[in-house]
Amino acid sequence: MKLFFYLAIILFFPLNIFSQGLRFHGNESLINDRTSYSVFENSSPSFSEKLIINFNLSLLPESNVGYILRLKDTNQNTTYNLMYDNEGGDNTVFKFNEEGRNNLITTLFRKEELANCQWVSISLSFDLKEDSMILSVNENETKIGGLNLQEKWKPIIYFGRSEHVVDIPSFAIKNLVIKDKQQEYLFHLNENEGELVHDSKGKVRGQVSNPVWLINNAYYWAPRASFKSKNVAGLNFNPKTQDIYFFDRDSIMTFNVRTHNISSKKYANELPVKLRLGMSFMDKTDDRLYAYEVYSEEQATAATAAYLDLNTLIWTSETVDRLPTQLHHHNGFYDSDNQRYIVFGGFGSQHYNKEFYSYDLIEKKWNLLSFEGDKITPRYFSSMCYKKDENALYIFGGMGNDSGDQTIGRRYYYDLYKVDLNKKKITKLWEIPWEGDNVVPVRSMIMLDDTCFYTLCYPEHFSSTFLKLYRFSIKNGNFDILGDSIPIRSDKITTNANLYYNEKLNELYCTVQEFDANDISSVARVYSLSFPPISFDELVGDGKNKAMTYIWLVVILAAVLVGIYLFYRKKNRVKTDLNSLDNSNLALEAREEIQRESFARRDQPNSVYLFGEFTVRDRNNKDITYMFSTKLKQTFLLILQYSIEDGISSQQLSDILWPDKTENKAKNLKGVTLNHIRKALSELDDIELIHDKGFFKIVLSEGCYCDYMRFSEITKEENIINNKELIEILTRGKFLKNTEGEIFDSFKQEVENRSETILQMEIESRYAQQDYQTTLLLVETLFNIDSLNEEALYYQIHSLTKLKMTDQAKNKYLIFAAEYKKVMNENYPTNLSSLLNEKELKR
C-alpha cells in the first residue's frame, strides 16, 4: 500500500516539488573559489522579438554587494548586469546597468521586506521589437526604453563570477526560465554533484564552477550549532525572531537560523523555577519564553512556572501549582487564543499518563480536561501538533499500555488520533501494523496540509541510535523515510529530541539534547534540512523530469504489486509482549550488565563495527554513522564483505544493487554512491576504498579497527577458546543487527554459523571453569543468533542455579518456553524440574 501513497504524493504535488537550486560562493570566498555559471556554455540560442529571463533568487545572510547576472550582446558590443547592494543603510538596492556606461534602473526595498522572504521573484523581460525592457522584483515593475535592441538576440548569459567581474554576493537561484514566443528553456537546477547543468529535458546546456547544489540540503541534515551546560537546560524555537533558544538557570544562548550567529546573555534576575526536565513554550505575541515543571519535589511555595521577557531578560514567577506526578516525555501545545498550555501523556511514578491537562495563564493553575469519543491509552514518547484551521490537536504513536501500570510491561503504538478542541471529542483515525525495530517519535510533528505529517522517529531502546524523518499519510498511515539520519544517545530518560518547521526559510530543524550520567549537564545540537525533504533515490536521480519518471514507474509496478499487497494484508502478525521482569530479575540484568562491561571494548577512533549496531567512528572518535544512508551502507558492507578476498567486481556490484537499472543509469548511481562513501571514509585515517584490476576493495591499515576483519583473522587461528578479544566482539551484539536485505542473508548466515560454534565451545569451557557469570553473558549472546538453542538454555538454567538464583532461572525458562510456543506453535516438551534434575548437561 505504501506504493500507492507514493503515487498520490507525486500526482497531487507540482513537478518542481523537490528541493532544488544552485548556491553561489560569493565575496566571502577567495576569487578562484567563487561560483560561476554559464547558462549556455557551448552555443547560445537565438531569441526573436522577446527575451524573458525568470528565476527565483535567495539572498543569503552574508550577502553584501556584487553582481548577480550578466548578459552580453556581442553584436552590439554591449553588456548588461543586475547588481545587488545591501550596504545602503535601511535599504536594499537592485540596479540594472549597462556595464561600464550608466545605471538604467534602480529598485529600492526596505531590508526587512527581503529578510522575511526566502525566495525573491526576478524577471527581466526584453521587448526586442519595441526596444524596451521591464525589470520585476517581487512583482515591483520598472520599465525603460531606448536600449537600441535588435529584433534577434543571441545573448551570452552568466550568473555569478564571469570574466573580469569577481565581486559576487552570496546568493542562490532556482527555477530558471529563459524563453521567447517560440521556445522555452527550463532549468530546475536539481543536480546533486558535478559541473554540468541540464535543462528540464535532460540535455546538457551549461557549466558551473564551484557549485553548491541545494538538493543535497534536502537530504543531508546539516549541523548548525551546539550548546553545553553544566545545569539542566531547555530548548525552544521562536519563528518570529528566527531564534533557537538554549537556556539554563544562569543565562540564555541564542542561535539565529538566518544569520547563524550565536550570542549569550545573563539574566537580569534569577530563574525562579528549579529546572528538572527543562520544559518550555513560546508566547510569540508578548515575546515571552515560559519555563515550567509539571511536578516538583520542592516545597509547595516554590515556583513551578515562570516567564522570561525576551526584551528585558527579566524572569517573572507564574505559579506554584503542580500536577500530582512527574510526566517524562509528555506533549505540549500553547493555545494562544485561550491563553492556556495543554499537555498530554508522559511517564512518572511507574505509570503512563492518558490525561489532558491545561495550565490557565489567567487563573495560573492546572485543570483536567475532559473529552468524549475514543479513548487514548496511557502512553509517553508520543508526538503532537496543532492544526489551526480545524482547531484540533493530532497525536501520533508512543509507548505504554492499556492500564497505565509500568510494571506489567509496555507496548508500542503506531496510531493517529484527532482531538477536536471545539467539540471536545477524540477520534481515532487509524492504527497501522509495524515491522522491524520498534520506534518512538519525538514530541512534535509537522502537519502543513491535509495529506501528510512529518516527525522524527528512533528506536529509543538502543543506547547509540539514530533519528530518521518519517512522512505519514493522514488518510491511512502509509509512510516513507526521507533524508539521512541523525545520531542520538538515548541512555537517559531525560534525553530528548524535537522537530520544528520554519515557514519563512522553508526549513526543518531538529534539536537533540543528551544528558550525562548525572542527569544535569547536557549537550544540545541543532540540525537543519531544506523542505520538502527527499529520499536517497530522489537525490541521485538523473536530472530528467524525476516526477514523471516516478509516475510511470508506479503505474507499471502498481498492477503487479497490488496482488502481493492483498496477499500480505490477509496475513495476521501477532506480536507477543512479555511482561516486565520482577525486581529480582532486574538485579540479574544489572549483574549481567556489569559482566558485559568487563568484556566491552570501548568504541575507539578510526573504527568500523559490524557486530551489534553498524557504527563508524572518525579520527576524533565522533560517531559518523549518520553519513551512511541505507544505500551507502549496503554498498560499503558489500565491498567490505568481499574485501576479505580479492574484492568485488564493478559489474557484480551493479548487478546486486541496481539490477533493474540500465547500464548507464547503474554506472551513474554507482559513481555517486562510491563518491559519497569515499567522502565519509575521508573522516577516518588508515582506511580507503580502492579500485584495482576491475575490483573494488576496502583496505585498512594498522591504525583503523574493524571488528569483522579482526573476527575473520582470529577465527583462522588454531586455539581460539578463552580469547578475550573474540568475546569482546561477539558480545557487542548480533552481527549486522537491524541491517535488513536479502543481499546480506548469506553473509550474516556465514558469520552467525561460525559465531554459534565458537559460542557453544566457549560456554562449555566457561561453565567447566565455574565462571558462571561469563557463561550467562555468552548464553544471551548465543540466544541473539538462535533463540531456541536448547543447549544454551541448559547452561543458563544450571548457571543460575549454581549462583543460587532459582527465581531468575524460572523466569528465564518461562521466557524460553514462551518463545518456543510462539515459533513452533506448540508447548516446550521439557519442564523446568526435568532440566534442574539433569545431572549431565547435553552436549
Coordinates of C-alpha atoms in Angstrom, one line a residue, residues 310-724:
L310 CA 12.9 38.3 25.9
N311 CA 13.4 42.1 25.6
T312 CA 14.4 42.8 29.2
L313 CA 15.6 39.3 30.2
I314 CA 13.7 39.6 33.5
W315 CA 12.1 36.4 34.9
T316 CA 8.6 36.6 36.5
S317 CA 7.2 33.8 38.6
E318 CA 3.9 32.5 37.3
T319 CA 2.6 29.8 39.8
V320 CA 3.4 27.2 42.4
D321 CA 0.6 24.9 41.2
R322 CA 1.7 21.5 40.1
L323 CA 0.4 18.1 38.9
P324 CA 0.4 15.1 41.2
T325 CA 3.2 13.3 39.4
Q326 CA 6.2 13.8 37.0
L327 CA 5.5 13.4 33.3
H328 CA 8.6 12.5 31.4
H329 CA 8.3 12.9 27.6
H330 CA 4.8 14.5 27.6
N331 CA 3.5 16.6 24.7
G332 CA 2.6 20.3 24.9
F333 CA 0.8 22.9 22.9
Y334 CA 0.3 26.7 23.7
D335 CA -3.2 27.8 22.8
S336 CA -2.6 31.5 22.4
D337 CA -6.3 32.3 21.6
N338 CA -7.4 30.9 25.0
Q339 CA -4.2 31.7 26.9
R340 CA -3.6 28.2 28.1
Y341 CA -1.0 25.5 27.7
I342 CA -2.2 21.9 27.1
V343 CA -0.2 18.8 27.9
F344 CA -0.9 15.1 27.2
G345 CA 0.8 11.9 28.2
G346 CA 4.0 11.3 30.0
F347 CA 5.6 8.9 32.4
G348 CA 6.2 9.1 36.2
S349 CA 5.9 7.1 39.4
Q350 CA 5.9 3.9 37.3
H351 CA 2.7 5.0 35.5
Y352 CA 1.9 6.1 32.0
N353 CA -0.4 9.0 31.6
K354 CA -3.6 9.3 29.5
E355 CA -5.0 12.6 30.7
F356 CA -5.1 16.1 29.1
Y357 CA -4.1 18.9 31.5
S358 CA -4.4 22.6 30.8
Y359 CA -2.4 25.3 32.5
D360 CA -4.5 28.5 32.5
L361 CA -2.3 31.6 32.2
I362 CA -5.1 33.8 33.6
E363 CA -6.0 31.7 36.6
K364 CA -2.4 30.4 36.9
K365 CA -3.5 26.9 37.8
W366 CA -3.6 23.4 36.2
N367 CA -7.0 22.0 35.2
L368 CA -8.0 18.5 34.0
L369 CA -9.7 18.5 30.5
S370 CA -12.4 16.0 29.5
F371 CA -13.1 14.7 26.1
E372 CA -15.8 12.4 24.6
G373 CA -15.3 9.8 21.8
D374 CA -12.5 7.4 21.5
K375 CA -10.0 6.9 24.4
I376 CA -6.3 7.2 24.0
T377 CA -4.4 4.6 26.0
P378 CA -1.9 5.7 28.6
R379 CA 1.5 6.5 27.0
Y380 CA 4.6 8.6 26.7
F381 CA 7.0 9.3 23.8
S382 CA 4.1 10.3 21.6
S383 CA 4.1 13.2 19.0
M384 CA 1.7 16.0 18.8
C385 CA 0.8 19.0 16.6
Y386 CA -1.9 21.6 16.3
K387 CA -4.0 22.4 13.1
K388 CA -5.3 25.9 13.3
D389 CA -8.0 25.7 10.6
E390 CA -9.6 22.8 12.5
N391 CA -8.7 23.9 16.0
A392 CA -7.6 20.4 16.6
L393 CA -4.7 18.5 18.0
Y394 CA -3.3 15.4 16.3
I395 CA -1.5 12.8 18.4
F396 CA 0.7 10.0 16.9
G397 CA 2.2 6.9 18.4
G398 CA 4.1 6.5 21.7
M399 CA 4.7 3.7 24.2
G400 CA 2.7 2.5 27.1
N401 CA -0.1 0.0 27.9
D402 CA -3.9 -0.2 28.4
S403 CA -3.7 0.0 32.2
G404 CA -1.0 2.6 32.6
D405 CA 0.9 0.4 35.1
Q406 CA 4.5 0.3 34.0
T407 CA 5.2 -2.9 36.0
I408 CA 3.1 -5.1 33.6
G409 CA 5.2 -4.2 30.6
R410 CA 4.8 -1.9 27.6
R411 CA 3.8 -1.9 24.0
Y412 CA 4.5 0.5 21.1
Y413 CA 1.7 2.3 19.4
Y414 CA 1.5 3.3 15.7
D415 CA -1.8 5.1 15.7
L416 CA -3.2 8.6 15.0
Y417 CA -5.9 10.5 16.9
K418 CA -7.6 13.8 16.2
V419 CA -8.6 15.8 19.3
D420 CA -11.3 18.4 18.3
L421 CA -11.0 21.3 20.8
N422 CA -14.3 22.8 19.6
K423 CA -16.4 19.7 20.1
K424 CA -14.2 18.3 22.9
K425 CA -14.1 15.0 21.1
I426 CA -11.4 12.4 20.3
T427 CA -11.5 10.4 17.1
K428 CA -9.1 7.5 16.3
L429 CA -8.2 7.9 12.6
W430 CA -6.1 4.7 12.2
E431 CA -3.6 2.2 13.6
I432 CA -1.0 0.5 11.4
P433 CA 1.0 -2.7 11.8
W434 CA 4.7 -2.3 12.3
E435 CA 7.6 -4.5 11.1
G436 CA 11.2 -4.3 12.2
D437 CA 12.6 -2.5 15.3
N438 CA 10.1 -0.6 17.4
V439 CA 10.5 3.2 17.3
V440 CA 9.1 6.2 19.1
P441 CA 8.5 9.7 17.7
V442 CA 9.8 13.0 19.0
R443 CA 7.5 15.4 20.8
S444 CA 6.4 17.4 17.8
M445 CA 5.2 16.6 14.4
I446 CA 4.7 18.9 11.3
M447 CA 1.3 19.0 9.5
L448 CA 1.1 21.6 6.8
D449 CA -1.9 20.3 4.9
D450 CA -4.5 17.5 4.8
T451 CA -2.3 14.9 3.1
C452 CA 0.6 14.0 5.4
F453 CA 2.6 14.9 8.5
Y454 CA 6.3 14.6 9.4
T455 CA 8.0 13.5 12.5
L456 CA 11.3 12.1 13.6
C457 CA 11.4 8.5 15.0
Y458 CA 14.1 6.4 16.6
P459 CA 14.5 3.1 18.5
E460 CA 15.0 4.5 21.9
H461 CA 15.8 1.1 23.4
F462 CA 19.3 1.2 21.8
S463 CA 22.0 3.2 23.6
S464 CA 23.6 4.6 20.4
T465 CA 20.9 5.0 17.8
F466 CA 19.6 7.3 15.0
L467 CA 16.7 9.7 14.4
K468 CA 15.1 9.3 11.0
L469 CA 12.5 11.6 9.3
Y470 CA 9.2 9.9 8.6
R471 CA 6.3 11.2 6.4
F472 CA 3.0 9.6 7.2
S473 CA -0.2 9.7 5.3
I474 CA -3.0 11.3 7.3
K475 CA -5.5 9.1 5.5
N476 CA -4.2 5.7 6.2
G477 CA -0.8 5.8 7.9
N478 CA 1.3 4.8 4.9
F479 CA 4.8 6.2 5.4
D480 CA 8.1 7.0 3.7
I481 CA 11.5 7.6 5.3
L482 CA 13.3 10.7 4.0
G483 CA 16.7 12.2 4.4
D484 CA 19.7 10.7 6.1
S485 CA 19.9 10.0 9.8
I486 CA 20.9 12.0 12.9
P487 CA 22.8 10.3 15.8
I488 CA 21.4 10.3 19.3
R489 CA 22.4 8.5 22.5
S490 CA 19.3 7.5 24.4
D491 CA 20.7 6.2 27.6
K492 CA 18.9 8.7 29.9
I493 CA 15.2 9.2 30.1
T494 CA 15.9 13.0 30.1
T495 CA 17.5 12.8 26.7
N496 CA 15.1 14.2 24.1
A497 CA 14.8 15.5 20.5
N498 CA 12.3 17.7 18.8
L499 CA 11.3 18.9 15.3
Y500 CA 10.4 22.4 14.2
Y501 CA 9.3 23.9 10.8
N502 CA 10.3 27.4 9.7
E503 CA 7.9 28.6 7.1
K504 CA 10.0 31.8 6.4
L505 CA 13.1 29.9 5.3
N506 CA 11.2 26.7 4.4
E507 CA 13.5 24.5 6.6
L508 CA 13.1 21.8 9.2
Y509 CA 15.1 21.9 12.4
C510 CA 16.0 19.0 14.7
T511 CA 17.2 19.7 18.2
V512 CA 18.9 16.9 20.1
Q513 CA 19.7 17.2 23.8
E514 CA 21.7 14.5 25.5
F515 CA 22.3 14.3 29.3
D516 CA 25.3 13.0 31.1
A517 CA 25.1 10.3 33.8
N518 CA 24.2 12.9 36.4
D519 CA 21.0 13.9 34.5
I520 CA 22.1 17.6 35.0
S521 CA 24.8 18.6 32.5
S522 CA 23.8 18.2 28.9
V523 CA 24.9 18.9 25.3
A524 CA 22.4 20.1 22.7
R525 CA 22.8 20.1 18.9
V526 CA 20.8 21.8 16.1
Y527 CA 20.5 20.4 12.6
S528 CA 18.7 21.8 9.6
L529 CA 17.1 20.3 6.5
S530 CA 15.6 22.0 3.5
F531 CA 11.9 21.5 3.0
P532 CA 10.4 19.4 1.4
P533 CA 12.8 16.6 2.2
I534 CA 13.7 13.9 -0.3
S535 CA 14.7 10.3 -0.4
F536 CA 18.1 8.9 -1.5
D537 CA 16.6 7.8 -4.8
E538 CA 15.4 11.3 -5.5
L539 CA 18.8 12.7 -4.5
V540 CA 20.7 10.6 -7.1
G541 CA 18.1 10.9 -9.9
D542 CA 19.4 11.7 -13.3
G543 CA 18.0 15.2 -13.5
K544 CA 15.4 14.4 -16.1
N545 CA 11.9 15.2 -15.0
K546 CA 12.1 13.0 -11.9
A547 CA 8.4 13.3 -11.0
M548 CA 7.2 11.9 -14.4
T549 CA 9.7 9.1 -14.1
Y550 CA 8.3 8.1 -10.8
I551 CA 4.7 8.3 -12.0
W552 CA 5.3 5.9 -14.9
L553 CA 7.3 3.6 -12.6
V554 CA 4.5 3.5 -10.1
V555 CA 1.8 2.9 -12.7
I556 CA 3.7 -0.1 -14.1
L557 CA 4.5 -1.6 -10.8
A558 CA 1.2 -1.0 -9.1
A559 CA -0.7 -3.6 -11.1
V560 CA 1.9 -6.2 -10.2
L561 CA 2.3 -5.3 -6.6
V562 CA -1.4 -4.9 -5.7
G563 CA -1.8 -8.6 -5.7
I564 CA 1.2 -9.0 -3.4
Y565 CA -0.2 -6.4 -1.1
L566 CA -3.6 -8.0 -0.9
F567 CA -2.0 -11.3 -0.1
Y568 CA 0.1 -10.0 2.7
R569 CA -2.7 -7.9 4.1
K570 CA -4.6 -11.1 4.9
K571 CA -1.7 -12.4 7.0
N572 CA -2.1 -12.0 10.7
R573 CA 1.0 -10.9 12.5
V574 CA 0.8 -11.4 16.2
K575 CA 3.4 -9.9 18.4
T576 CA 3.9 -11.3 21.9
D577 CA 4.7 -8.7 24.6
L578 CA 6.5 -10.2 27.6
N579 CA 5.7 -8.7 30.9
S580 CA 8.3 -6.7 32.7
L581 CA 10.6 -8.8 34.9
D582 CA 10.3 -8.6 38.7
N583 CA 12.7 -6.8 40.9
S584 CA 14.9 -9.8 41.4
N585 CA 15.3 -10.3 37.7
L586 CA 16.2 -6.7 37.3
A587 CA 19.0 -7.4 39.7
L588 CA 20.1 -10.2 37.4
E589 CA 20.1 -7.8 34.5
A590 CA 22.3 -5.4 36.4
R591 CA 24.8 -8.2 37.2
E592 CA 24.8 -9.3 33.5
E593 CA 25.4 -5.7 32.5
I594 CA 28.4 -5.5 34.9
Q595 CA 29.8 -8.7 33.4
R596 CA 29.1 -7.4 29.9
E597 CA 31.0 -4.2 30.7
S598 CA 34.0 -6.3 31.8
F599 CA 34.3 -7.6 28.2
A600 CA 33.1 -4.5 26.4
R601 CA 35.5 -2.8 24.1
R602 CA 35.1 1.0 24.3
D603 CA 34.4 2.3 20.8
Q604 CA 37.7 3.8 19.6
P605 CA 38.7 6.4 17.0
N606 CA 39.1 5.2 13.4
S607 CA 36.8 2.2 13.8
V608 CA 34.1 0.3 11.9
Y609 CA 31.8 -2.1 13.8
L610 CA 29.5 -4.7 12.2
F611 CA 28.6 -6.6 15.4
G612 CA 25.7 -5.0 17.1
E613 CA 24.6 -1.7 15.5
F614 CA 26.6 -0.8 12.5
T615 CA 28.8 2.0 13.7
V616 CA 31.5 4.1 12.2
R617 CA 33.7 6.5 14.3
D618 CA 36.0 9.1 12.8
R619 CA 39.6 10.1 13.7
N620 CA 38.2 12.2 16.6
N621 CA 36.1 9.3 17.9
K622 CA 32.9 11.1 16.7
D623 CA 30.1 8.8 15.6
I624 CA 29.6 9.5 11.8
T625 CA 27.3 6.5 11.1
Y626 CA 24.7 9.0 10.0
M627 CA 26.8 9.7 6.9
F628 CA 26.0 6.2 5.7
S629 CA 22.4 6.2 4.3
T630 CA 20.8 2.9 3.6
K631 CA 22.2 2.6 0.1
L632 CA 25.6 3.8 1.1
K633 CA 25.7 1.3 4.0
Q634 CA 24.6 -1.5 1.7
T635 CA 27.3 -0.7 -0.8
F636 CA 30.0 -0.3 1.8
L637 CA 29.1 -3.6 3.5
L638 CA 29.1 -5.5 0.2
I639 CA 32.5 -4.2 -0.7
L640 CA 33.8 -5.0 2.9
Q641 CA 32.4 -8.5 2.7
Y642 CA 34.3 -9.3 -0.4
S643 CA 37.5 -7.4 0.8
I644 CA 38.5 -10.5 2.8
E645 CA 39.4 -12.0 -0.6
D646 CA 40.1 -10.0 -3.8
G647 CA 37.2 -7.6 -3.7
I648 CA 34.0 -7.3 -5.7
S649 CA 33.9 -6.5 -9.4
S650 CA 32.2 -3.4 -10.8
Q651 CA 29.7 -5.5 -12.7
Q652 CA 28.8 -7.7 -9.8
L653 CA 28.2 -4.6 -7.6
S654 CA 25.9 -3.2 -10.2
D655 CA 24.0 -6.5 -10.7
I656 CA 23.4 -6.8 -6.9
L657 CA 22.5 -3.2 -6.0
W658 CA 20.8 -1.9 -9.2
P659 CA 19.6 -5.0 -11.1
D660 CA 16.6 -3.1 -12.7
K661 CA 18.7 -0.1 -14.0
T662 CA 20.2 0.3 -17.4
E663 CA 24.0 0.1 -17.7
N664 CA 24.4 3.8 -17.9
K665 CA 22.0 4.5 -15.1
A666 CA 23.6 1.9 -12.8
K667 CA 27.0 3.4 -13.6
N668 CA 25.9 6.9 -12.6
L669 CA 24.3 5.6 -9.4
K670 CA 27.4 3.6 -8.6
G671 CA 29.7 6.5 -9.2
V672 CA 27.6 8.8 -7.0
T673 CA 27.4 6.2 -4.2
L674 CA 31.1 5.4 -4.2
N675 CA 32.0 9.1 -4.1
H676 CA 29.8 9.5 -1.0
I677 CA 31.5 6.5 0.6
R678 CA 34.9 7.9 -0.1
K679 CA 33.8 11.2 1.4
A680 CA 32.6 9.5 4.5
L681 CA 35.8 7.4 4.8
S682 CA 37.9 10.6 4.5
E683 CA 36.8 11.3 8.0
L684 CA 38.9 8.3 9.2
D685 CA 42.6 7.5 8.9
D686 CA 44.2 4.4 7.5
I687 CA 41.1 3.2 5.6
E688 CA 40.3 3.7 1.9
L689 CA 38.1 2.4 -0.9
I690 CA 40.3 1.4 -3.9
H691 CA 39.7 0.1 -7.4
D692 CA 42.3 -2.3 -8.6
K693 CA 42.2 -4.5 -11.7
G694 CA 38.5 -4.2 -12.0
F695 CA 37.7 -4.9 -8.4
F696 CA 36.6 -2.6 -5.5
K697 CA 38.1 -3.3 -2.1
I698 CA 38.2 -1.7 1.4
V699 CA 41.8 -1.6 2.6
L700 CA 42.6 -1.0 6.2
S701 CA 46.0 -0.2 7.7
E702 CA 47.0 -0.9 11.3
G703 CA 45.6 2.4 12.6
C704 CA 42.0 1.5 11.7
Y705 CA 40.0 -1.1 13.6
C706 CA 37.2 -3.2 12.1
D707 CA 35.6 -5.9 14.3
Y708 CA 34.6 -8.1 11.4
M709 CA 38.1 -8.1 10.0
R710 CA 39.5 -9.0 13.4
F711 CA 36.8 -11.7 13.8
S712 CA 37.9 -13.2 10.5
E713 CA 41.6 -13.1 11.5
I714 CA 41.1 -14.6 15.0
T715 CA 38.9 -17.4 13.8
K716 CA 41.6 -18.6 11.5
E717 CA 43.9 -19.3 14.4
E718 CA 44.2 -22.8 15.9
N719 CA 43.3 -22.0 19.6
I720 CA 40.5 -19.5 19.9
I721 CA 38.9 -20.6 23.2
N722 CA 39.2 -18.1 26.0
N723 CA 40.2 -15.3 23.6
K724 CA 39.1 -12.1 25.3

